CSV table of C-alpha atoms and ligand atoms in Angstrom, one decimal:
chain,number,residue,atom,x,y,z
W,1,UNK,CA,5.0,-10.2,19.8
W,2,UNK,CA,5.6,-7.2,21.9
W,3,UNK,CA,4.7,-3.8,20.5
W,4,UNK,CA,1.9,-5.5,18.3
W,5,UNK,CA,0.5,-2.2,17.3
W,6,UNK,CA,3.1,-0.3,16.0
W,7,UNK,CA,3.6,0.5,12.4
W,8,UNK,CA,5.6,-2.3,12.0
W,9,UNK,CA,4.3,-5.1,14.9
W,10,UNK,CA,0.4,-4.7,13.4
W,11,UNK,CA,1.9,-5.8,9.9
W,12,UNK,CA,4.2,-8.4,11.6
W,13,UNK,CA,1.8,-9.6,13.6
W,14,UNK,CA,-0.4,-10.7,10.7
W,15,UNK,CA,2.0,-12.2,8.7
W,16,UNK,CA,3.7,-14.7,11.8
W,17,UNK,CA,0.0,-15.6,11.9
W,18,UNK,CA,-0.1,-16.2,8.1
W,19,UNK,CA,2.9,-18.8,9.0
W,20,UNK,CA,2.5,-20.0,12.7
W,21,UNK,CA,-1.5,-19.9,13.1
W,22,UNK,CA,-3.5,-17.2,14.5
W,23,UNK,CA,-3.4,-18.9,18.0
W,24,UNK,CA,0.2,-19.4,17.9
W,25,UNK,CA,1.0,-16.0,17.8
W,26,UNK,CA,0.3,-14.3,20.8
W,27,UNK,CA,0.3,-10.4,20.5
W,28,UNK,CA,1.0,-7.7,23.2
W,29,UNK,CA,0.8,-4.0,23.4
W,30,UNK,CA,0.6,-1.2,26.0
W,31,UNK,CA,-2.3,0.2,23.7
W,32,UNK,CA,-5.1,-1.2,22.0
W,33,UNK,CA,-4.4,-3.6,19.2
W,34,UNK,CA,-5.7,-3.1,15.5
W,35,UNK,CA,-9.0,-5.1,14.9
W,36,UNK,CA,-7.8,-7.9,13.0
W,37,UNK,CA,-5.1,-8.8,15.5
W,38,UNK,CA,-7.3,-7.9,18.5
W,39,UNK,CA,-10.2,-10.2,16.9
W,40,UNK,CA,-8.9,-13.0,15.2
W,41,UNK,CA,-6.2,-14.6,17.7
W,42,UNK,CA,-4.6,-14.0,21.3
W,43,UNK,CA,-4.3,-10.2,22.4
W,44,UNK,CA,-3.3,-8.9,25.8
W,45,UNK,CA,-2.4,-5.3,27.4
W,46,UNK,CA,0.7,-5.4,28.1
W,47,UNK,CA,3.4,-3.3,29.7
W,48,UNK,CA,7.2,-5.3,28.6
W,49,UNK,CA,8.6,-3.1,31.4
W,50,UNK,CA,7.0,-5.2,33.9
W,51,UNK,CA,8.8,-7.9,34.1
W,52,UNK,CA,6.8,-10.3,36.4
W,53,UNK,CA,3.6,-9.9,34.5
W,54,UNK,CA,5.7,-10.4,31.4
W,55,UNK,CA,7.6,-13.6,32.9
W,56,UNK,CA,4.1,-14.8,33.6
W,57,UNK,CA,2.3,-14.6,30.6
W,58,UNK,CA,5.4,-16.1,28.8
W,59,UNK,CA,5.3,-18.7,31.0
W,60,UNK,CA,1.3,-19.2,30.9
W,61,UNK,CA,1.2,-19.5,27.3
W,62,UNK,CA,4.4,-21.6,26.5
W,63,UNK,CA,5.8,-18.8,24.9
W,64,UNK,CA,9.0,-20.1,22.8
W,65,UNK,CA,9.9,-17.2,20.4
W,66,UNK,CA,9.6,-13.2,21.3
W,67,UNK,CA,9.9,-10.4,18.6
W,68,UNK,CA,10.2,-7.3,20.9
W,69,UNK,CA,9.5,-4.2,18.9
W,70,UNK,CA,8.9,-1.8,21.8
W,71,UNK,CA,10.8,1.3,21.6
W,72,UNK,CA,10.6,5.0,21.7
W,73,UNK,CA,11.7,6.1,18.2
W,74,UNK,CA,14.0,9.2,17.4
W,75,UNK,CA,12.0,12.2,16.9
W,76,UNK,CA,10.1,11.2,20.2
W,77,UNK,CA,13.3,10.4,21.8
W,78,UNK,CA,14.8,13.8,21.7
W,79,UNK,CA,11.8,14.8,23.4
W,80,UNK,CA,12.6,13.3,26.1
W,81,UNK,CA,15.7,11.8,26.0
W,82,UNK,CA,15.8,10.1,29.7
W,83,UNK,CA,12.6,8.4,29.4
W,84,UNK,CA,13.5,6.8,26.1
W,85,UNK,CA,16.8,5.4,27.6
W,86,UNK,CA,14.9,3.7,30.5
W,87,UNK,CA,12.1,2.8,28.2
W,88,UNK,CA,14.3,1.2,25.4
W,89,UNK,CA,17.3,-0.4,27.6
W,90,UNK,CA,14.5,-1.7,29.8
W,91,UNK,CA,12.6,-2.7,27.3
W,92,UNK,CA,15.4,-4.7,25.4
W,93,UNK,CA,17.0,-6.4,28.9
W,94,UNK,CA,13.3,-7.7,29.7
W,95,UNK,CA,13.6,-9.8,26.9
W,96,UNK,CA,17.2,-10.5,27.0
W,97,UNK,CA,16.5,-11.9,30.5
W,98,UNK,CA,13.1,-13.7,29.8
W,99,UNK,CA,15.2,-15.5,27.2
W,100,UNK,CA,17.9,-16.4,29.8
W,101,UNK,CA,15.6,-17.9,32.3
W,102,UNK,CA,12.9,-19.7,30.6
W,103,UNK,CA,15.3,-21.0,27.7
W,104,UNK,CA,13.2,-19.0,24.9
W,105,UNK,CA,14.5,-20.6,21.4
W,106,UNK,CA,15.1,-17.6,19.4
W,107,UNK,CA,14.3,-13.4,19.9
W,108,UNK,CA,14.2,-10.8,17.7
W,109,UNK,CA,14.9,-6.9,18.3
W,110,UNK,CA,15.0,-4.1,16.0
W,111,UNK,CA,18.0,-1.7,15.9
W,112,UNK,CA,18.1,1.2,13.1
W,113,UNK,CA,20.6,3.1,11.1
W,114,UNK,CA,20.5,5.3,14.2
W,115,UNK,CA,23.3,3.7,15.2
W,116,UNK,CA,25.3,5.7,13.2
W,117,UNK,CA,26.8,9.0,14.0
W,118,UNK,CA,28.4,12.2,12.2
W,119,UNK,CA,31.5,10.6,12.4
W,120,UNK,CA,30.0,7.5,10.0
W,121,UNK,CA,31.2,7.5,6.3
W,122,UNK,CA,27.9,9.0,5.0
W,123,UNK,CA,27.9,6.9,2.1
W,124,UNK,CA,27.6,2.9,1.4
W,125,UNK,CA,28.1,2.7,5.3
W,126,UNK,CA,29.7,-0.8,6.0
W,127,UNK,CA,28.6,-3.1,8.3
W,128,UNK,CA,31.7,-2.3,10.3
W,129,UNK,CA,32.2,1.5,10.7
W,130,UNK,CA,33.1,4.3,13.1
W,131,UNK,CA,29.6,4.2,15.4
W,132,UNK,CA,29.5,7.4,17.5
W,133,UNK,CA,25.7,8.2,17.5
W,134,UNK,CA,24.8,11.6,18.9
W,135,UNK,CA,21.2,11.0,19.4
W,136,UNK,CA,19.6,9.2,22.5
W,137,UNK,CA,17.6,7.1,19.6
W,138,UNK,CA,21.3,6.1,18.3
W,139,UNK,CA,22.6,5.5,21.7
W,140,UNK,CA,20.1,3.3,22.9
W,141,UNK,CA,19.9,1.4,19.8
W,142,UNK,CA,24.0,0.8,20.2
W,143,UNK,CA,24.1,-0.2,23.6
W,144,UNK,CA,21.3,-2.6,22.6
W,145,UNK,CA,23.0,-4.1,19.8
W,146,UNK,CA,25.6,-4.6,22.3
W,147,UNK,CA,24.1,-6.5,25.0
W,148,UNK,CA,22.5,-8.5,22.0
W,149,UNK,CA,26.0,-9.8,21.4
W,150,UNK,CA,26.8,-10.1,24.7
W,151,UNK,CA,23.8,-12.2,25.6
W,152,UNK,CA,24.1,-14.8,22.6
W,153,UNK,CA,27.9,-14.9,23.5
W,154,UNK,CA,27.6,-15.3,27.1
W,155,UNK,CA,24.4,-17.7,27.1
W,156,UNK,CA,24.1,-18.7,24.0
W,157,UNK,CA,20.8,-16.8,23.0
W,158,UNK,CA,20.2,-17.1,19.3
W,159,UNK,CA,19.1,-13.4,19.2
W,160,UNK,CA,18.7,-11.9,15.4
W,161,UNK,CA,18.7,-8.2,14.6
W,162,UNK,CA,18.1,-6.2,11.3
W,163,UNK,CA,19.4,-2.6,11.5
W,164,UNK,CA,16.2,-0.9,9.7
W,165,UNK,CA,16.5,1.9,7.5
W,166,UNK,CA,13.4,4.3,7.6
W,167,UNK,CA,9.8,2.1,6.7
W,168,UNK,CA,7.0,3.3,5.1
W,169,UNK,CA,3.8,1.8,5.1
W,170,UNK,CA,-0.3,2.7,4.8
W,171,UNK,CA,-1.9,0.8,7.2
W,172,UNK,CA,-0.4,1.9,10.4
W,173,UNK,CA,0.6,5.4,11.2
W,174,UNK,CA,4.6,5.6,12.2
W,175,UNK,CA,5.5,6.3,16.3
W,176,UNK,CA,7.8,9.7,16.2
W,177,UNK,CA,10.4,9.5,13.8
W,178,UNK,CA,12.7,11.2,12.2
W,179,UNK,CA,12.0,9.4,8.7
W,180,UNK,CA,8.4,9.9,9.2
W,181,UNK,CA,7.9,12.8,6.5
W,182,UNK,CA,8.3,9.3,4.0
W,183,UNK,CA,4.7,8.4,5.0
W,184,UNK,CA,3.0,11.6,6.0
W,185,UNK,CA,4.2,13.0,2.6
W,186,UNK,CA,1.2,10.5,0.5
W,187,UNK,CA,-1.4,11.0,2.8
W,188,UNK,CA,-0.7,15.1,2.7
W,189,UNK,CA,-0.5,14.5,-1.1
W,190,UNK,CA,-3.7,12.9,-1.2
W,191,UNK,CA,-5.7,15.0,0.9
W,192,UNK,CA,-4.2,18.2,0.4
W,193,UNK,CA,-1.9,17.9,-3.0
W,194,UNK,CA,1.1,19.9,-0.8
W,195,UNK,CA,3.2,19.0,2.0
W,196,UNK,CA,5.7,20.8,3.9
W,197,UNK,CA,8.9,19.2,5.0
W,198,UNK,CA,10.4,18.8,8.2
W,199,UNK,CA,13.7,17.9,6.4
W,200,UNK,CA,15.5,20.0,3.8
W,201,UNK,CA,14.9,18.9,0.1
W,202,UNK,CA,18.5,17.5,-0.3
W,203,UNK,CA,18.3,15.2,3.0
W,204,UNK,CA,19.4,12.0,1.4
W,205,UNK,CA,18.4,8.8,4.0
W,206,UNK,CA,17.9,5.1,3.2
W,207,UNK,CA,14.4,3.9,3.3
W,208,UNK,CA,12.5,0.7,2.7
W,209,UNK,CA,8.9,-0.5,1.6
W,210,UNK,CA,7.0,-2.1,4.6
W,211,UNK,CA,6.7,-5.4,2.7
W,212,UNK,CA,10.3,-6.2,1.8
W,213,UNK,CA,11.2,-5.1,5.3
W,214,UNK,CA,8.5,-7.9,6.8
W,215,UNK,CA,10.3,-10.5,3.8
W,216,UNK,CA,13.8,-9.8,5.2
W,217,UNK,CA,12.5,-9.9,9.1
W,218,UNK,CA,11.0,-13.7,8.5
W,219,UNK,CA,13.7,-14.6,6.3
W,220,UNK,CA,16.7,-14.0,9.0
W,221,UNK,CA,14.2,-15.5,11.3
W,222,UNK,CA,14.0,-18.4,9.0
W,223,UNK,CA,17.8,-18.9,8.2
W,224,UNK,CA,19.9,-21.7,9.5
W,225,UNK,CA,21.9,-20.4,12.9
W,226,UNK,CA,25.0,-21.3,11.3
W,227,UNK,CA,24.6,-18.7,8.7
W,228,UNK,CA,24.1,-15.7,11.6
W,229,UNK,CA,27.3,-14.5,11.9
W,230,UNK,CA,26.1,-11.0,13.2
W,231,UNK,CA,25.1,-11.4,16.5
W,232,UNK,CA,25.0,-7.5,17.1
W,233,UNK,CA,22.7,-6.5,14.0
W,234,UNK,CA,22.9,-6.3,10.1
W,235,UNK,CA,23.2,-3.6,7.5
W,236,UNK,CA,20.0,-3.2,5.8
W,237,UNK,CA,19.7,-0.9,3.1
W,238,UNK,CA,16.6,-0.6,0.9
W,239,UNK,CA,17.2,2.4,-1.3
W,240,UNK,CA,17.7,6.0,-0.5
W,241,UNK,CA,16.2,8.9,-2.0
W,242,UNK,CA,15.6,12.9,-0.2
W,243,UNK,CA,12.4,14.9,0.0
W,244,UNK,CA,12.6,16.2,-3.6
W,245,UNK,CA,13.0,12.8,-5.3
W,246,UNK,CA,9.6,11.6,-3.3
W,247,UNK,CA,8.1,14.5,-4.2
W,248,UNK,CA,9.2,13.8,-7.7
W,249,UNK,CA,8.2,10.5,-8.1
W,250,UNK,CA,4.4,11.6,-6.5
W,251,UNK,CA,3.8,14.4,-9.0
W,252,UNK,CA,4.3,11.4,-11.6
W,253,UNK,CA,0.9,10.7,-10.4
W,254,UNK,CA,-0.2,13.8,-9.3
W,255,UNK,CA,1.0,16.5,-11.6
W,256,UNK,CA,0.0,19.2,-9.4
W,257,UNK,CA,1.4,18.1,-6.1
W,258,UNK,CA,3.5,21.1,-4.1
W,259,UNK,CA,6.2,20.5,-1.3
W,260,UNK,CA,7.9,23.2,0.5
W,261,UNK,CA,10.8,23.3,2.9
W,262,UNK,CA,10.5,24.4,7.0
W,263,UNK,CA,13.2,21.8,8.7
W,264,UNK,CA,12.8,21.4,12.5
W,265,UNK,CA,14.8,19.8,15.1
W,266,UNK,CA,14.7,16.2,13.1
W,267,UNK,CA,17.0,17.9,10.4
W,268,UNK,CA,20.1,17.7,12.6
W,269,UNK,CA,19.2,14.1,13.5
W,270,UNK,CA,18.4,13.3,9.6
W,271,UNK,CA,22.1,14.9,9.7
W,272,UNK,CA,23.6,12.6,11.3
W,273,UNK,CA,22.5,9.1,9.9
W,274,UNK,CA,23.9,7.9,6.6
W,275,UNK,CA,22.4,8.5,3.2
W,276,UNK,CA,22.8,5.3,2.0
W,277,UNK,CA,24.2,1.6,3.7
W,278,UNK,CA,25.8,-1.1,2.4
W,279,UNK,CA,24.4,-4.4,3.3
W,280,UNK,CA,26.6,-6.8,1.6
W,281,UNK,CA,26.9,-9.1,4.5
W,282,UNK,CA,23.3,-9.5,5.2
W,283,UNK,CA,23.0,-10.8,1.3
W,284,UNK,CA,25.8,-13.0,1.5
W,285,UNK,CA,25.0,-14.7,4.9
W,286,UNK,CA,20.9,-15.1,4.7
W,287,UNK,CA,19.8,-13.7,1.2
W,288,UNK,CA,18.8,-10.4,2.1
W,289,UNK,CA,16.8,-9.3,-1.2
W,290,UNK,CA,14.2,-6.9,-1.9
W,291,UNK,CA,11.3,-6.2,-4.5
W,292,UNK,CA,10.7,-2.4,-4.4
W,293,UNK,CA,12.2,0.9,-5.5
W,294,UNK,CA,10.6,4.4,-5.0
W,295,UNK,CA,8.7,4.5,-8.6
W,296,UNK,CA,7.1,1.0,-7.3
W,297,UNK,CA,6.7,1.5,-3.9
W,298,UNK,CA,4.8,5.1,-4.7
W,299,UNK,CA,2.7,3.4,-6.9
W,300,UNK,CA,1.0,0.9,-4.0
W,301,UNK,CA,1.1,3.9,-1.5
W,302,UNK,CA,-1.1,6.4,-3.5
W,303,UNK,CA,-3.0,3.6,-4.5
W,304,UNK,CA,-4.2,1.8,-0.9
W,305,UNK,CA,-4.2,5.5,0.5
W,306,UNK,CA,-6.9,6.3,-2.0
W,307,UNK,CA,-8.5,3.4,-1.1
W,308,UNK,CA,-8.2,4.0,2.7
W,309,UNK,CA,-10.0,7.5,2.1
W,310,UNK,CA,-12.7,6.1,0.0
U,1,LIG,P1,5.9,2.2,16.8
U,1,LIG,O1,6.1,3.3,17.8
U,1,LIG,O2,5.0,2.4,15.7
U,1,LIG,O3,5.4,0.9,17.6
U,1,LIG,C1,6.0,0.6,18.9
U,1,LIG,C2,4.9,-0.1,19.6
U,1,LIG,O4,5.4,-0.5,20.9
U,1,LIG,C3,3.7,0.8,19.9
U,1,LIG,O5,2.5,0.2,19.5
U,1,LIG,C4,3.7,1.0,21.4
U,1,LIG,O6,2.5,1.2,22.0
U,1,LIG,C5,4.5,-0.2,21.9
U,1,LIG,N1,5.1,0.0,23.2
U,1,LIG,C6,5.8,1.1,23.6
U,1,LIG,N2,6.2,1.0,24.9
U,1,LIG,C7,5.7,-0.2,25.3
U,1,LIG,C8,5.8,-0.9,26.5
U,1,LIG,N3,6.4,-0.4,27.6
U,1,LIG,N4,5.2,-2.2,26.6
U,1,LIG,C9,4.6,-2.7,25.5
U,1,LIG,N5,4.5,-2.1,24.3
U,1,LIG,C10,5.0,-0.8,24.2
U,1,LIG,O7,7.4,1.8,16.3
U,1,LIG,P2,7.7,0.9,15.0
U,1,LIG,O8,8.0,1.9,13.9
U,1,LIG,O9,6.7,-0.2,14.8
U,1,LIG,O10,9.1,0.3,15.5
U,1,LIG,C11,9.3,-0.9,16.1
U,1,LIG,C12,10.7,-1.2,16.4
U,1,LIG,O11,11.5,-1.1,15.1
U,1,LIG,C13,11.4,-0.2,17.3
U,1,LIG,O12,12.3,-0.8,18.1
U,1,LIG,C14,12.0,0.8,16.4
U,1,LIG,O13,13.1,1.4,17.0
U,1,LIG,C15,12.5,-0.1,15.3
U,1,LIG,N6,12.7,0.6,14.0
U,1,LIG,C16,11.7,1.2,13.4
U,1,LIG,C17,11.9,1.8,12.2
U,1,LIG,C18,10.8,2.5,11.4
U,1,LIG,O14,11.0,3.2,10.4
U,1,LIG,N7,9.5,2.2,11.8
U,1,LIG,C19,13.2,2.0,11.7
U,1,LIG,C20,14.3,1.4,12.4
U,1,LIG,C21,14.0,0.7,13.6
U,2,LIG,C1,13.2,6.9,13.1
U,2,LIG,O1,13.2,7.8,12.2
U,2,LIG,O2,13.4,7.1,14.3
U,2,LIG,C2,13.1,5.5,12.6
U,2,LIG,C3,14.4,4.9,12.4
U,2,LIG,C4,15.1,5.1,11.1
U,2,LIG,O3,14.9,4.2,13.3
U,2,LIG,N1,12.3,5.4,11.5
């Protein structure tokens, strides 16, 4: 596991080890890892854009399988837009090429409905669309899903790739994106009962539940290679809902609870992704399913929020 602890990697992490064994799974991170993967199985510092020290500890501990989650995400991106190119092609061709030469079994690598552009049919975006991406985020993630093809169809890689909608979870914090005002949104709620908006109230994006995101991860890890017949990565939708619903479905629970409105730079990338994606292939080829919806999914979150603040 590369980019163990991340919002998604630390909840990853543990469930592989749920599967695999705690020793099987061996976790890496340029930062510090959360206690329970840092304390109950193998945990190294580690940097995936060196690629010697990465080569070696692949090889040292008969590494077979990498999940590669290491990336700098969109908000962060636009920040410095040069840095997250090198970062996230380097990043992604690493692993590409650790796969190639030590004949690693199967990788997985994270693209995002970044991928889409202006251009995109907002709406039920297919799985094949117009992809003209305007942010570096989008870019990177494209040309990645690219050399994912080209890797599995020039060497045979059996490379797997979800295209995640916006995730929101409670037990880590999210790295810089543009979706992030999903998470920040409960914790603001429960501390302060308001929360201002980066995005405008009426900026529709799709969105998933941590937990059906870590199902449909392990279940196209899971699935037979003959039933991966997108090599680039799928359409994964979750639901879709804008500032005002969230805040709608909160003050269910909090009757009080404020939001108001000041958008930032993150509105015009929020602009450009879809509102809502149609991932009809990824059910019909692996079973892509999921179990929550906002009313559900804002349930758990206020409630293991409360918990986390005592
Ligand atoms: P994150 O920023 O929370 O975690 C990324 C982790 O990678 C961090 O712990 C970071 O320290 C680590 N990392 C960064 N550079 C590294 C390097 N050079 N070497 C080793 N580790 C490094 O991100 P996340 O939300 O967990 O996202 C993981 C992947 O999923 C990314 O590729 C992201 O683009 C993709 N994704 C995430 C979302 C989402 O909503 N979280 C949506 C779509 C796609
Ligand atoms: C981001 O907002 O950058 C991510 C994503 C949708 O890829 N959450």
């Amino acid at each position: 596991m590369i980019g163990c602890s991340g919002q998604i990697g630390s909840e990853l992490t543990i469930e592989l080890r749920n599967i695999y064994g705690n020793e099987n799974v061996f976790a890496t991170d340029l930062k510090e890892a959360p206690a329970e993967i840092r304390d109950n199985g193998p945990f190294q510092i580690l940097d995936v854009l060196d690629e010697k020290r990465l080569q070696h500890y692949a090889i040292r501990n008969k590494i077979t399988q990498v999940y590669n989650l290491a990336a700098v995400l969109s908000g962060n991106a636009e920040r410095m837009p040069m840095q997250a190119w090198n970062i996230n092609m380097s990043a992604l061709i690493n692993t590409l090429e650790l796969a190639r030469e030590l004949g690693l079994n199967k990788i997985f690598w994270p693209s995002s409905i970044a991928v889409f552009g202006p251009t995109t049919p907002r709406f039920g975006t297919p799985q094949l669309s117009v992809m003209e991406p305007n942010t570096m985020y989008g870019i990177s993630k494209l040309a990645g899903e690219r050399w994912c093809e080209y890797y599995h169809q020039r060497y045979n890689i059996d490379i797997r790739s979800l295209r995640y909608p916006g995730l929101i979870s409670y037990k880590t914090e999210p790295g810089g994106g543009t979706t992030d005002y999903a998470v920040e949104i409960y914790y603001e709620a429960i501390k302060n009962g308001s929360y201002e908006s980066f995005l405008k109230e009426e900026t529709t994006l799709p969105m998933m539940f941590m937990p059906d995101a870590i199902k449909a991860t392990i279940d196209l890890m899971e699935a037979d290679a003959d039933k991966i017949k997108v090599r680039s990565s799928y359409n994964v939708g979750g639901m879709s809902f804008n500032p005002q619903e969230i805040a709608d479905a909160i003050r269910k629970h909090i009757p009080g609870f404020e939001i108001t409105f000041k958008h930032d730079f993150r509105q015009a990338i929020a602009d450009s992704w879809p509102a809502s994606i149609d991932d009809s292939v990824a059910r019909a080829d692996w079973n892509l399913s999921y179990k929550y919806n906002l009313e559900s999914m804002t349930q758990v979150m206020l409630d293991e929020i409360r918990k986390k603040a005592g």
